[in-house]
Coordinates of C-alpha atoms in Angstrom, one line a residue:
V45 CA -43.1 -6.4 34.1
A46 CA -46.9 -6.4 34.5
P47 CA -48.3 -9.7 33.3
Q48 CA -50.8 -8.0 30.9
K49 CA -47.8 -6.5 29.0
I50 CA -46.3 -10.0 28.3
L51 CA -47.2 -11.8 25.1
T52 CA -46.4 -15.5 24.7
L53 CA -47.2 -17.2 21.4
T54 CA -47.2 -20.8 20.3
F55 CA -48.7 -22.9 17.5
T56 CA -51.3 -25.0 19.4
N57 CA -53.9 -24.5 22.1
K58 CA -52.3 -27.4 24.0
A59 CA -48.9 -25.7 23.9
A60 CA -50.4 -22.4 25.0
F61 CA -52.1 -24.2 28.0
E62 CA -48.8 -25.9 28.9
M63 CA -47.0 -22.5 28.7
K64 CA -49.5 -21.0 31.2
Q65 CA -49.0 -24.0 33.5
R66 CA -45.2 -23.6 33.4
I67 CA -45.4 -19.9 34.2
I68 CA -47.8 -20.7 37.1
S69 CA -45.6 -23.5 38.3
L70 CA -42.5 -21.2 38.2
L71 CA -44.2 -18.4 40.1
K72 CA -45.7 -20.7 42.7
N73 CA -42.6 -22.8 43.3
L74 CA -39.9 -20.2 42.8
P75 CA -37.7 -21.3 45.7
Q76 CA -37.3 -24.8 44.1
K77 CA -36.5 -23.4 40.6
E78 CA -32.8 -22.6 41.1
A79 CA -31.8 -22.0 37.5
E80 CA -34.8 -19.7 36.8
L81 CA -34.3 -18.0 40.1
R82 CA -30.7 -17.1 39.2
N83 CA -31.9 -15.7 35.8
I84 CA -34.6 -13.6 37.5
I85 CA -32.1 -12.3 40.1
E86 CA -29.8 -11.3 37.3
L87 CA -32.5 -9.7 35.2
T88 CA -34.1 -7.7 38.0
N89 CA -31.1 -7.0 40.2
M90 CA -33.2 -8.1 43.2
S91 CA -32.0 -10.4 45.9
K92 CA -33.5 -13.8 46.7
D93 CA -35.1 -12.3 49.9
Q94 CA -36.6 -9.4 47.9
L95 CA -38.0 -11.9 45.3
F96 CA -39.4 -14.2 48.0
K97 CA -41.1 -11.3 49.7
K98 CA -42.8 -10.3 46.5
Q99 CA -43.5 -13.8 45.3
K100 CA -47.0 -14.2 46.6
T101 CA -48.1 -10.8 45.3
I102 CA -46.5 -11.4 41.8
F103 CA -48.2 -14.8 41.7
E104 CA -51.6 -13.4 42.7
N105 CA -51.2 -10.6 40.2
F106 CA -50.4 -13.0 37.4
L107 CA -53.5 -15.2 38.3
I108 CA -55.9 -12.2 38.1
S109 CA -54.2 -10.5 35.2
H110 CA -55.3 -10.6 31.6
H111 CA -52.1 -12.1 30.4
K112 CA -51.7 -13.0 26.7
T113 CA -50.7 -16.6 26.2
M114 CA -52.3 -17.8 23.0
T115 CA -51.8 -19.3 19.6
I116 CA -50.3 -17.3 16.7
D117 CA -53.6 -17.7 14.9
S118 CA -55.6 -16.3 17.8
F119 CA -53.1 -13.4 18.1
L120 CA -53.3 -12.5 14.4
N121 CA -57.1 -12.8 14.5
A122 CA -57.2 -10.4 17.5
I123 CA -55.1 -7.9 15.6
L124 CA -57.2 -8.2 12.5
K125 CA -60.4 -7.7 14.5
S126 CA -58.9 -4.6 16.1
F127 CA -58.0 -3.1 12.7
S128 CA -60.8 -4.7 10.6
L129 CA -62.1 -1.5 9.2
Y130 CA -58.7 -0.6 7.8
A131 CA -58.8 -3.9 6.0
N132 CA -62.3 -3.3 4.7
L133 CA -63.7 -6.0 6.9
K134 CA -66.7 -5.9 9.2
P135 CA -65.7 -5.9 12.9
D136 CA -67.8 -9.0 13.5
F137 CA -66.1 -11.1 10.7
T138 CA -65.5 -14.7 11.3
I139 CA -62.8 -17.0 10.1
S140 CA -64.0 -20.3 8.7
T141 CA -62.0 -23.5 9.0
I142 CA -60.9 -25.4 6.0
N143 CA -62.3 -28.8 5.4
Q144 CA -59.0 -30.8 5.1
E145 CA -60.5 -33.6 3.0
L146 CA -62.0 -31.1 0.5
L147 CA -58.7 -29.3 0.3
E148 CA -56.8 -32.5 -0.4
E149 CA -59.4 -33.6 -3.0
N150 CA -59.2 -30.2 -4.8
F151 CA -55.4 -30.4 -4.7
L152 CA -55.3 -33.8 -6.2
K153 CA -57.9 -32.8 -8.8
N154 CA -55.8 -29.8 -9.9
V155 CA -52.7 -31.9 -10.0
Y156 CA -54.4 -34.5 -12.2
Q157 CA -55.9 -31.9 -14.5
Q158 CA -52.5 -30.3 -15.0
K159 CA -51.2 -33.8 -15.8
I160 CA -48.4 -33.5 -13.2
I161 CA -49.1 -37.0 -12.1
K162 CA -51.2 -39.8 -13.5
L163 CA -53.7 -41.5 -11.2

Protein backbone atom coordinates (compact mmCIF):
# COMPACT_ATOMS: atom_id res chain seq x y z
CA VAL A 1 0.00 0.00 0.00
CA ALA A 2 1.27 3.44 -0.84
CA PRO A 3 2.27 5.28 2.38
CA GLN A 4 0.10 8.29 1.55
CA LYS A 5 -2.96 5.98 1.62
CA ILE A 6 -2.30 4.89 5.20
CA LEU A 7 -3.83 6.75 8.12
CA THR A 8 -2.60 6.21 11.67
CA LEU A 9 -4.34 8.06 14.48
CA THR A 10 -3.57 8.50 18.14
CA PHE A 11 -4.45 10.81 21.00
CA THR A 12 -1.25 12.81 21.55
CA ASN A 13 1.47 14.40 19.43
CA LYS A 14 4.03 12.41 21.41
CA ALA A 15 2.31 9.14 20.53
CA ALA A 16 2.03 10.18 16.86
CA PHE A 17 5.78 10.87 16.82
CA GLU A 18 6.47 7.50 18.45
CA MET A 19 4.27 5.77 15.86
CA LYS A 20 6.25 7.35 13.04
CA GLN A 21 9.50 6.26 14.68
CA ARG A 22 8.24 2.68 15.05
CA ILE A 23 7.27 2.52 11.38
CA ILE A 24 10.65 3.93 10.35
CA SER A 25 12.45 1.47 12.62
CA LEU A 26 10.47 -1.44 11.20
CA LEU A 27 11.13 -0.49 7.60
CA LYS A 28 14.80 0.23 8.26
CA ASN A 29 15.49 -2.90 10.34
CA LEU A 30 13.13 -5.38 8.71
CA PRO A 31 15.55 -8.36 8.77
CA GLN A 32 15.79 -8.11 12.58
CA LYS A 33 12.01 -7.86 13.10
CA GLU A 34 11.06 -11.55 12.81
CA ALA A 35 7.45 -11.38 14.05
CA GLU A 36 6.60 -8.37 11.89
CA LEU A 37 8.42 -9.92 8.94
CA ARG A 38 6.28 -13.07 9.20
CA ASN A 39 3.10 -10.96 9.27
CA ILE A 40 4.19 -8.95 6.23
CA ILE A 41 5.04 -12.11 4.31
CA GLU A 42 1.62 -13.55 5.16
CA LEU A 43 -0.23 -10.37 4.18
CA THR A 44 1.66 -9.71 0.95
CA ASN A 45 2.33 -13.29 -0.21
CA MET A 46 5.90 -12.21 -0.90
CA SER A 47 9.01 -14.15 0.04
CA LYS A 48 11.70 -12.83 2.38
CA ASP A 49 14.00 -12.34 -0.59
CA GLN A 50 11.40 -10.34 -2.47
CA LEU A 51 10.78 -8.14 0.57
CA PHE A 52 14.46 -7.58 1.21
CA LYS A 53 14.98 -6.59 -2.43
CA LYS A 54 12.21 -4.00 -2.13
CA GLN A 55 13.06 -2.89 1.43
CA LYS A 56 15.26 0.07 0.48
CA THR A 57 12.75 1.39 -2.06
CA ILE A 58 9.82 0.97 0.34
CA PHE A 59 11.77 2.71 3.11
CA GLU A 60 12.77 5.61 0.86
CA ASN A 61 9.21 5.95 -0.47
CA PHE A 62 7.90 6.13 3.08
CA LEU A 63 10.40 8.82 4.04
CA ILE A 64 9.48 11.07 1.11
CA SER A 65 5.75 10.35 1.19
CA HIS A 66 3.09 12.51 2.72
CA HIS A 67 1.98 9.81 5.18
CA LYS A 68 -0.71 10.64 7.68
CA THR A 69 0.30 9.90 11.25
CA MET A 70 -1.46 12.42 13.47
CA THR A 71 -3.68 13.02 16.43
CA ILE A 72 -7.40 12.45 16.22
CA ASP A 73 -7.90 16.19 16.81
CA SER A 74 -5.63 17.08 13.88
CA PHE A 75 -7.41 14.61 11.62
CA LEU A 76 -10.88 15.92 12.50
CA ASN A 77 -9.65 19.50 12.10
CA ALA A 78 -8.34 18.65 8.60
CA ILE A 79 -11.69 17.10 7.64
CA LEU A 80 -13.59 20.09 9.00
CA LYS A 81 -11.34 22.47 7.06
CA SER A 82 -11.90 20.45 3.88
CA PHE A 83 -15.68 20.64 4.28
CA SER A 84 -15.91 23.93 6.15
CA LEU A 85 -18.30 25.56 3.68
CA TYR A 86 -20.78 22.71 4.16
CA ALA A 87 -20.71 23.45 7.90
CA ASN A 88 -21.18 27.22 7.31
CA LEU A 89 -17.62 27.93 8.44
CA LYS A 90 -15.02 30.08 6.78
CA PRO A 91 -12.20 27.93 5.31
CA ASP A 92 -9.62 29.83 7.39
CA PHE A 93 -11.37 29.20 10.72
CA THR A 94 -9.26 28.52 13.79
CA ILE A 95 -9.93 26.36 16.80
CA SER A 96 -9.14 27.99 20.10
CA THR A 97 -7.88 26.08 23.07
CA ILE A 98 -9.81 26.02 26.30
CA ASN A 99 -8.31 27.64 29.37
CA GLN A 100 -8.41 24.67 31.76
CA GLU A 101 -8.45 26.85 34.91
CA LEU A 102 -11.35 28.93 33.61
CA LEU A 103 -13.24 25.78 32.63
CA GLU A 104 -12.81 24.30 36.12
CA GLU A 105 -13.76 27.59 37.77
CA ASN A 106 -16.95 27.83 35.69
CA PHE A 107 -17.80 24.22 36.45
CA LEU A 108 -17.41 24.72 40.18
CA LYS A 109 -19.38 27.97 40.04
CA ASN A 110 -22.25 26.19 38.24
CA VAL A 111 -22.17 23.29 40.68
CA TYR A 112 -22.26 25.70 43.62
CA GLN A 113 -25.10 27.76 42.09
CA GLN A 114 -27.15 24.63 41.57
CA LYS A 115 -26.45 23.70 45.20
CA ILE A 116 -25.20 20.28 44.18
CA ILE A 117 -22.39 20.64 46.68
CA LYS A 118 -21.66 23.19 49.36
CA LEU A 119 -18.29 24.88 49.39
